[in-house]
Short mmCIF file of C-alpha atoms and ligand atoms in Angstrom, two decimals:
data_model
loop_
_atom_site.label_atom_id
_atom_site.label_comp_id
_atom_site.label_asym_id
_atom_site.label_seq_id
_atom_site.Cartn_x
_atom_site.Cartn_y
_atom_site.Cartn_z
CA UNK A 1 123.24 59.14 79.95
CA UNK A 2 125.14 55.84 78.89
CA UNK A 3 121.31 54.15 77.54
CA UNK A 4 121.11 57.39 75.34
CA UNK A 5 119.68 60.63 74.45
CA UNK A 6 117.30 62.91 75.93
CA UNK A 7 114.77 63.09 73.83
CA UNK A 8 111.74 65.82 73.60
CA UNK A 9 109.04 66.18 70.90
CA UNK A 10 107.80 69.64 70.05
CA UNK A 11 107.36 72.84 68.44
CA UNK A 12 110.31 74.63 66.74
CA UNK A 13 109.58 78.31 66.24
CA UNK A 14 111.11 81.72 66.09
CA UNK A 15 110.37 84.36 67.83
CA UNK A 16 110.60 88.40 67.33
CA UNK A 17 110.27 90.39 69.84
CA UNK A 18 109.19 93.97 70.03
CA UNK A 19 111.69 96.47 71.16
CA UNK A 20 109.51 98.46 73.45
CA UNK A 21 107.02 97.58 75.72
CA UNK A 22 103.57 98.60 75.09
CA UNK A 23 100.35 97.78 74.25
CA UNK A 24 100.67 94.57 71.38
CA UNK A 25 101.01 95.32 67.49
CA UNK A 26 98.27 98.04 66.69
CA UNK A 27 100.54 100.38 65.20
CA UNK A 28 104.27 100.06 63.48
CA UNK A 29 106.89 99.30 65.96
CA UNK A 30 110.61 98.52 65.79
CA UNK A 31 111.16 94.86 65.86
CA UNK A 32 114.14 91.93 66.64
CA UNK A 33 114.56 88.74 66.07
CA UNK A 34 114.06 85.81 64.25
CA UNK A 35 115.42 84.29 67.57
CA UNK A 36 115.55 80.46 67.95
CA UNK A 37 112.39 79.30 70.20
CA UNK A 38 109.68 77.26 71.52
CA UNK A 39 109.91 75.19 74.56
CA UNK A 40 110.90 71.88 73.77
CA UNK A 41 113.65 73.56 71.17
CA UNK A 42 115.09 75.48 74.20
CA UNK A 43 115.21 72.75 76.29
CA UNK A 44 117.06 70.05 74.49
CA UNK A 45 119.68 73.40 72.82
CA UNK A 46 120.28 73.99 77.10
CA UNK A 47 120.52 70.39 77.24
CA UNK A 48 122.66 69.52 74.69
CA UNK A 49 125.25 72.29 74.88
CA UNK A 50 125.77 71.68 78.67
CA UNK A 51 127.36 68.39 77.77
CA UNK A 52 124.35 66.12 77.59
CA UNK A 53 123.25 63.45 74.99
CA UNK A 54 120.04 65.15 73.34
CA UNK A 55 117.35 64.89 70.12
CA UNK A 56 114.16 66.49 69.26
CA UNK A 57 111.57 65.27 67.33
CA UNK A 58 110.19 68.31 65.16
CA UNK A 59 109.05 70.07 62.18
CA UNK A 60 110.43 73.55 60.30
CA UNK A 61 109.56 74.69 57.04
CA UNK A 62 112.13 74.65 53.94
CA UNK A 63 112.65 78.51 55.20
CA UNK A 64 115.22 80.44 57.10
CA UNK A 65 113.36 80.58 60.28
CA UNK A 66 113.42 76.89 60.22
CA UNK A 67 117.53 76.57 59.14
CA UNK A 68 118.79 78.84 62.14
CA UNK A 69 116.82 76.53 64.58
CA UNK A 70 118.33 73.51 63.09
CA UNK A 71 122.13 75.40 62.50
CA UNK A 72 121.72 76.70 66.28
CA UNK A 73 120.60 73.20 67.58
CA UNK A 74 123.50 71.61 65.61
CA UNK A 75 125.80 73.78 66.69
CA UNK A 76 124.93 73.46 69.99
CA UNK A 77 124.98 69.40 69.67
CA UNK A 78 121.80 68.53 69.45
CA UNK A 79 120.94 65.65 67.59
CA UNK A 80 118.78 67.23 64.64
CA UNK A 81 118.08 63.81 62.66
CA UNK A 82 114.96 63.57 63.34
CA UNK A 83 113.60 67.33 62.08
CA UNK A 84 111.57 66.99 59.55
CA UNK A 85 111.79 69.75 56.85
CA UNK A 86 108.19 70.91 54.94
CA UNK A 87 108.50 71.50 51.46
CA UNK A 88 104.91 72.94 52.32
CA UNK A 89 104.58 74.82 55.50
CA UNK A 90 106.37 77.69 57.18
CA UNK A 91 107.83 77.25 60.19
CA UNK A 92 106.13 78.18 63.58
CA UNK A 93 106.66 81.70 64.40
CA UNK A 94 105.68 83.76 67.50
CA UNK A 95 105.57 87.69 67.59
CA UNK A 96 105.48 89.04 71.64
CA UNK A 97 105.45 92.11 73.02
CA UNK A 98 105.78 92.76 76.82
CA UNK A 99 103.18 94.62 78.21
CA UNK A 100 103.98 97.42 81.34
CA UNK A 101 102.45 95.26 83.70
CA UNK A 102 105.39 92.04 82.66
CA UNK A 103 102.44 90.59 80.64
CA UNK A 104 102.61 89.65 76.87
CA UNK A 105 100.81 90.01 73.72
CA UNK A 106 101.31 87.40 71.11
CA UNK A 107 100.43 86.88 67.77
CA UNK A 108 101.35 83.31 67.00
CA UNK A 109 101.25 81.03 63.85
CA UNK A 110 101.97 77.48 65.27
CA UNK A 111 98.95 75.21 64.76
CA UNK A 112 99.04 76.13 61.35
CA UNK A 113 102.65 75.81 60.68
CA UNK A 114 105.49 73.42 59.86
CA UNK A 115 105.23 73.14 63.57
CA UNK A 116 101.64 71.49 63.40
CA UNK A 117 103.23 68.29 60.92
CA UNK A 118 105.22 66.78 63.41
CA UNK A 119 104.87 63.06 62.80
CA UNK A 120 106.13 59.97 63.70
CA UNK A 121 108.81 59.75 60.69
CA UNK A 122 111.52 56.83 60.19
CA UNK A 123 113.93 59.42 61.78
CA UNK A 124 111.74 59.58 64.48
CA UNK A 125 111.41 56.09 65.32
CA UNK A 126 115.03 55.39 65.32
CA UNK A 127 115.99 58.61 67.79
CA UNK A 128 113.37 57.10 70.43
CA UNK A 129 114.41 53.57 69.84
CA UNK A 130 118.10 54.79 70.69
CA UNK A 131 116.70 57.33 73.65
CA UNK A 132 117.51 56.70 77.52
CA UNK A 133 115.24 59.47 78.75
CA UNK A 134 112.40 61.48 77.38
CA UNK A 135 111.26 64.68 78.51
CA UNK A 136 107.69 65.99 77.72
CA UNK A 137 106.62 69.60 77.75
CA UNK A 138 103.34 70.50 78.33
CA UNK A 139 102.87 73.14 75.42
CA UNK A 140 102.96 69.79 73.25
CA UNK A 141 100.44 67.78 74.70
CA UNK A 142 97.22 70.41 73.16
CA UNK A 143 98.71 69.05 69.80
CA UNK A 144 96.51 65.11 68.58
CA UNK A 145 99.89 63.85 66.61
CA UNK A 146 102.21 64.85 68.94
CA UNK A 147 100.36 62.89 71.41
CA UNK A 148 100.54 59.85 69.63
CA UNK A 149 104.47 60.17 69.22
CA UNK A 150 104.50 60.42 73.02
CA UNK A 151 102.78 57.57 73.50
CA UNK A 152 104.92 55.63 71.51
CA UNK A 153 107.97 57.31 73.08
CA UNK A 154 107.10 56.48 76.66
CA UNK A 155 106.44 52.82 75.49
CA UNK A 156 109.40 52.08 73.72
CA UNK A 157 111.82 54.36 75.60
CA UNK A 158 110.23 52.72 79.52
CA UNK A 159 111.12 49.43 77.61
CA UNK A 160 114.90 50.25 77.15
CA UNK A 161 114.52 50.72 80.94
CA UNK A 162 114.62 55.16 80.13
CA UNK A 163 113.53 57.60 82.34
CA UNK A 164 110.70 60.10 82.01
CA UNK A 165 110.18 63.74 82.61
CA UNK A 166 107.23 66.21 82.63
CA UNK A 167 107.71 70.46 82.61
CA UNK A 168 103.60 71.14 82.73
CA UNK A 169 104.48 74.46 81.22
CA UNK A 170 101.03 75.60 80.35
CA UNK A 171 98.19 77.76 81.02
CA UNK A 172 96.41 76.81 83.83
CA UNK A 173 92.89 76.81 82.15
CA UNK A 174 94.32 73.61 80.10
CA UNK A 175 95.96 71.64 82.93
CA UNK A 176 92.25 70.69 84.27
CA UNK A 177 90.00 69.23 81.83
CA UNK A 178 89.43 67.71 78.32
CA UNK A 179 91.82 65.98 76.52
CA UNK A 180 94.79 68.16 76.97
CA UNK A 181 94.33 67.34 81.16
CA UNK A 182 93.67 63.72 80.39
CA UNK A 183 96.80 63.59 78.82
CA UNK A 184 98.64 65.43 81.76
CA UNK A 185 97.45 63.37 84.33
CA UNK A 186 98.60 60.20 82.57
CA UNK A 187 102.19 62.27 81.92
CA UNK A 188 102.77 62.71 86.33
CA UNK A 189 101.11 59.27 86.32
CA UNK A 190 104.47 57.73 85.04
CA UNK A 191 106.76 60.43 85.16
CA UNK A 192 109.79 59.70 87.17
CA UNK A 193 110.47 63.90 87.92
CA UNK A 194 107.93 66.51 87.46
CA UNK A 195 109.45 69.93 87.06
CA UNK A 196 106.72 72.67 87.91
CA UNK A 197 106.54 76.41 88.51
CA UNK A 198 104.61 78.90 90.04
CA UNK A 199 101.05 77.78 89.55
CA UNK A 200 101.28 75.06 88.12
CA UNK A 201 102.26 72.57 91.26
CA UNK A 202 98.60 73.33 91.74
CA UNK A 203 96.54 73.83 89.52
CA UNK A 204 98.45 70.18 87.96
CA UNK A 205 97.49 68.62 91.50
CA UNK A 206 94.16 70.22 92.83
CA UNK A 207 95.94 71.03 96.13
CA UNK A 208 96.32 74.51 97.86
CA UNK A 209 99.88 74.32 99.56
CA UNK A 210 103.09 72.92 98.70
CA UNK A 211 103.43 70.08 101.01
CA UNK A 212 99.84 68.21 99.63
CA UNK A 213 101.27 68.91 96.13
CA UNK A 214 104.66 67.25 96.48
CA UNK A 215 102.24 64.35 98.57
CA UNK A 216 100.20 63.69 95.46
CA UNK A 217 102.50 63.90 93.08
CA UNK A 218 105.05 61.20 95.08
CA UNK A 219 102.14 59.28 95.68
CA UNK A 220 101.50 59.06 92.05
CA UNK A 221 104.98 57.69 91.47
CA UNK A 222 107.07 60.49 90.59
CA UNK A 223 110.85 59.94 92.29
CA UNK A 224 111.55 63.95 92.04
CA UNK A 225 109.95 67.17 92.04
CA UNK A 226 111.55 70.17 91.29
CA UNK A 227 109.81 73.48 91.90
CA UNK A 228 111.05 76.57 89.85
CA UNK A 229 110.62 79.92 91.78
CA UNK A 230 111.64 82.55 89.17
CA UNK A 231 113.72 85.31 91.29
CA UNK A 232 113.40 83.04 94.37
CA UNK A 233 115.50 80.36 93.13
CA UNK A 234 114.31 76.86 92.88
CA UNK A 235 113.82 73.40 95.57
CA UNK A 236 114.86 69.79 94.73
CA UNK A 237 112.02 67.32 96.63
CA UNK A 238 112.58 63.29 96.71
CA UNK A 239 110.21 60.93 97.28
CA UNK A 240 112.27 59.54 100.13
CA UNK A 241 111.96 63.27 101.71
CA UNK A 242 115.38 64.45 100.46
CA UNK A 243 114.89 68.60 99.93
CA UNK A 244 117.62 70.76 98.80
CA UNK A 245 117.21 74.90 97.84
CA UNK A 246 118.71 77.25 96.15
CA UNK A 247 118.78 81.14 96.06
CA UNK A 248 118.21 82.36 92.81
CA UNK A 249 121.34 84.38 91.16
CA UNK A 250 121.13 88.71 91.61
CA UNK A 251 120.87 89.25 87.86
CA UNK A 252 119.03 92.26 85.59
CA UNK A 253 115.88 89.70 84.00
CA UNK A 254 116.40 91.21 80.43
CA UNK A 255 114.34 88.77 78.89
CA UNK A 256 112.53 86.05 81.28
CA UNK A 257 111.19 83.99 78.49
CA UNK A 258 113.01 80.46 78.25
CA UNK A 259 114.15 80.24 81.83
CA UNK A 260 112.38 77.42 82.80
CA UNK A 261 113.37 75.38 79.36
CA UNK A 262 116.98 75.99 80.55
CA UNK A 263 116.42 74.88 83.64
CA UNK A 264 115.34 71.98 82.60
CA UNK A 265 117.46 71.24 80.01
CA UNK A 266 120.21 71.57 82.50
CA UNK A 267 118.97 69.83 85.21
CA UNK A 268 118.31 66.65 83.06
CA UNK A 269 121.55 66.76 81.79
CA UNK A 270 123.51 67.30 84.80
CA UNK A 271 120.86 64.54 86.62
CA UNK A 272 121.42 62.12 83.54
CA UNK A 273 125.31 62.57 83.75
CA UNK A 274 125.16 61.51 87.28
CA UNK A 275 126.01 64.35 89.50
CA UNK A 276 125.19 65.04 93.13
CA UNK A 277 121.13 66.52 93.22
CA UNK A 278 122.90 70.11 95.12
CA UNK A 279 125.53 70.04 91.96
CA UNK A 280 122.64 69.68 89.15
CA UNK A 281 120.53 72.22 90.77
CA UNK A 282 123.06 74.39 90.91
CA UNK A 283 123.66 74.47 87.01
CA UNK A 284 119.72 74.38 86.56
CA UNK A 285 119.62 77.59 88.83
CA UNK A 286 122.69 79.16 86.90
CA UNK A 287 121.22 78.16 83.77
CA UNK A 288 118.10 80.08 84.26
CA UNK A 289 119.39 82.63 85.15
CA UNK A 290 121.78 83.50 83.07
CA UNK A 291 119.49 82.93 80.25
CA UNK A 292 117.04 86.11 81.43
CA UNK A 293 120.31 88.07 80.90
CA UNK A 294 119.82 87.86 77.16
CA UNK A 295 117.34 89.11 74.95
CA UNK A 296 116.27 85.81 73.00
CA UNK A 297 114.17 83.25 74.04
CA UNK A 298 117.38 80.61 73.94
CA UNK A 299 120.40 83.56 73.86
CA UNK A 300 122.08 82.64 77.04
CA UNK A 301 121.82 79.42 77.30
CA UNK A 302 125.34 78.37 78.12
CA UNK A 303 128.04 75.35 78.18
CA UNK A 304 128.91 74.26 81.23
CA UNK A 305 132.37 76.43 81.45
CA UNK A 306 130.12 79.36 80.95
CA UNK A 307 127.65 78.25 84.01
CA UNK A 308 130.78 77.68 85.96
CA UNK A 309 132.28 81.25 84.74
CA UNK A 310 128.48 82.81 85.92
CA UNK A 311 128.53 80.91 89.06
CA UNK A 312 131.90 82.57 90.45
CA UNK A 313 131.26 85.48 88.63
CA UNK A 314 127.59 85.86 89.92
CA UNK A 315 126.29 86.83 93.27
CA UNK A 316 123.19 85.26 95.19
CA UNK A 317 119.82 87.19 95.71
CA UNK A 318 119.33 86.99 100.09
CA UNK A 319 117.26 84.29 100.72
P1 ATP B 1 109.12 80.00 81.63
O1 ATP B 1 108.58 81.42 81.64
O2 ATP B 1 110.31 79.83 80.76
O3 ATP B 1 108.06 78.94 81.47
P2 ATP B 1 109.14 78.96 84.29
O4 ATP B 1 107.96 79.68 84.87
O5 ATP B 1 108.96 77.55 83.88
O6 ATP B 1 109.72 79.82 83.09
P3 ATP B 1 110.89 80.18 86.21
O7 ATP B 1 110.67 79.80 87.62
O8 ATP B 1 110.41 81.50 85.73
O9 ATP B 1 110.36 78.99 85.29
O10 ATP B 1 112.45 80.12 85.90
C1 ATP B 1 113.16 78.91 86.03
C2 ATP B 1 114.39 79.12 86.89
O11 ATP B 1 115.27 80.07 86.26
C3 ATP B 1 114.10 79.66 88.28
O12 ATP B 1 113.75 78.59 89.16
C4 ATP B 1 115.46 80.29 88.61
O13 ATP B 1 116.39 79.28 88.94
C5 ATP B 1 115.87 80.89 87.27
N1 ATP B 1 115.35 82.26 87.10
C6 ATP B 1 114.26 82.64 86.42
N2 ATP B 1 114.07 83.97 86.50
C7 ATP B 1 115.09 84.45 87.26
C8 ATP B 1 115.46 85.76 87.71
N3 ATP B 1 114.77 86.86 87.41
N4 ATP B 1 116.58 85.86 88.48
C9 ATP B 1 117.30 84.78 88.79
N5 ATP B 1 116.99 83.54 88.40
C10 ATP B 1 115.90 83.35 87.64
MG1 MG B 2 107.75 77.00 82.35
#
């Protein structure tokens, strides 16, 4: 944490979220939010208000959706220099509705939003050049510019002797091919920890069980792996063939969207502080769990008294 920041580069949104579950937005239906969100906002807000050193570079319009992103991220301690405000565009925006099944409907405006400008500003260039780790989420790498920011991050940021993290957090169908899996592959080429869930240790590997995943991705240089589980907790895997698990917490999932981001957020934060792997899993665990607790996409993403409090306060699923 001493060489600086945790930087990410992303989309800012908000999201609002329909009330009832049901089949997407055909008809009038009751509706809540704006709620602070998108991936790489959620991440660096868990990451930040857990007590690390954290940035983002971004985009919001000169709108309200984009001030309580940059209020919440302030608030939370984020380092918000580096935001860059549209006198032009809205900001990003996402409408979801759960589906019965746990699916969602979306109706999104990102692309074409404040969201879609991110460039690499002045402010930009001097959060990097002061960063010590950057983390890259996979929802950014469909976007051309925010490519080219990432590029220049990894470059200038490896040269500071930083570290580098990957979260492939993306559809499966993009992980593979074009230029959104060109860029992927070179992201676990030189990432030092690759935090995957579900599917994606995979479909981001071409392998078919666990142990040939965590074997390609160590053999393509990546120190740590951390696999995400949802309700079955989460497992730390080393290249030199440390593995530690965790039971996930027994909670009621209000909301699961944003676990993984606070996961993350946490985990880098407690890894870049320099606790014990066991101790920053822990919090990552605790973190994601006691986010789907809250409706809101970043609502329970908590300081690290809080974690503590939900740790003693919080029983363990059976393993
Ligand atoms: P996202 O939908 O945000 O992309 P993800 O798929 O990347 O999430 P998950 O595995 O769903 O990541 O969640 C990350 C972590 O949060 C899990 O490994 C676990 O520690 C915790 N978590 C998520 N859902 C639950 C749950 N229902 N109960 C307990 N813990 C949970
Ligand atoms: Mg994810």
């Amino acid at each position: 944490d001493s060489l600086g920041p945790t930087v990410t580069v992303g989309e800012i949104l908000v999201e609002i979220m329909a009330r009832t579950r049901g089949e997407g937005f055909l008809e009038p239906i009751d509706l809540t939010g704006p709620y602070p969100s998108g991936a790489p906002a959620i991440f660096i807000d868990q990451c930040a208000r857990i007590g690390g050193s954290a940035g983002i570079v971004a985009c919001v319009g000169n709108d309200d959706f984009g001030r309580i992103n940059v209020e919440r991220l302030r608030r939370d301690g984020a380092d918000v220099s580096a935001i860059a405000v549209s006198p032009d565009y809205p900001t990003g925006s996402a409408f979801v509705r759960y589906r019965g099944d746990g699916s969602r409907d979306f109706v999104y405006n990102i692309a074409k939003s404040a969201s879609g400008l991110v460039s690499l500003t002045r402010e930009a260039k001097t959060l990097i050049g002061r960063a010590g780790h950057l983390h890259v989420m996979g929802t950014a790498l469909s976007i051309a510019e925010i490519w080219t920011i990432l590029e220049y991050a990894v470059e200038v940021i490896r040269g500071r002797g930083g570290s580098i993290s990957v979260d492939p957090n993306m559809r499966k169908e993009l992980l593979g091919e074009g230029a959104v899996g060109e860029r992927f592959a070179r992201m676990l080429d030189i990432s030092d920890l690759v935090l995957p869930s579900g599917e994606e240790l995979f479909t981001a590997t071409g392998t078919t069980t666990e142990q040939d995943a965590l074997a390609s991705l160590f053999s393509r240089g990546a120190g740590e792996v951390v696999v995400k589980r949802g309700a079955q907790g989460a497992s730390f895997f080393s290249a030199a063939g440390e593995r530690a698990d965790v039971a996930a917490f027994a909670v009621e999932e209000v909301d699961p969207t944003g676990a993984g981001d606070c996961f993350g957020g946490a985990y880098i934060a407690c890894r870049r502080l320099g606790m014990p792997p066991q101790t920053v899993l822990d919090y990552a665990n605790a973190a994601g769990a006691r986010n789907v607790t809250r409706l809101g996409p970043m609502e329970g993403a908590g300081t690290r008294a809080e974690l503590d409090r939900f740790m003693a306060d919080t029983p363990r699923r059976p393993a």
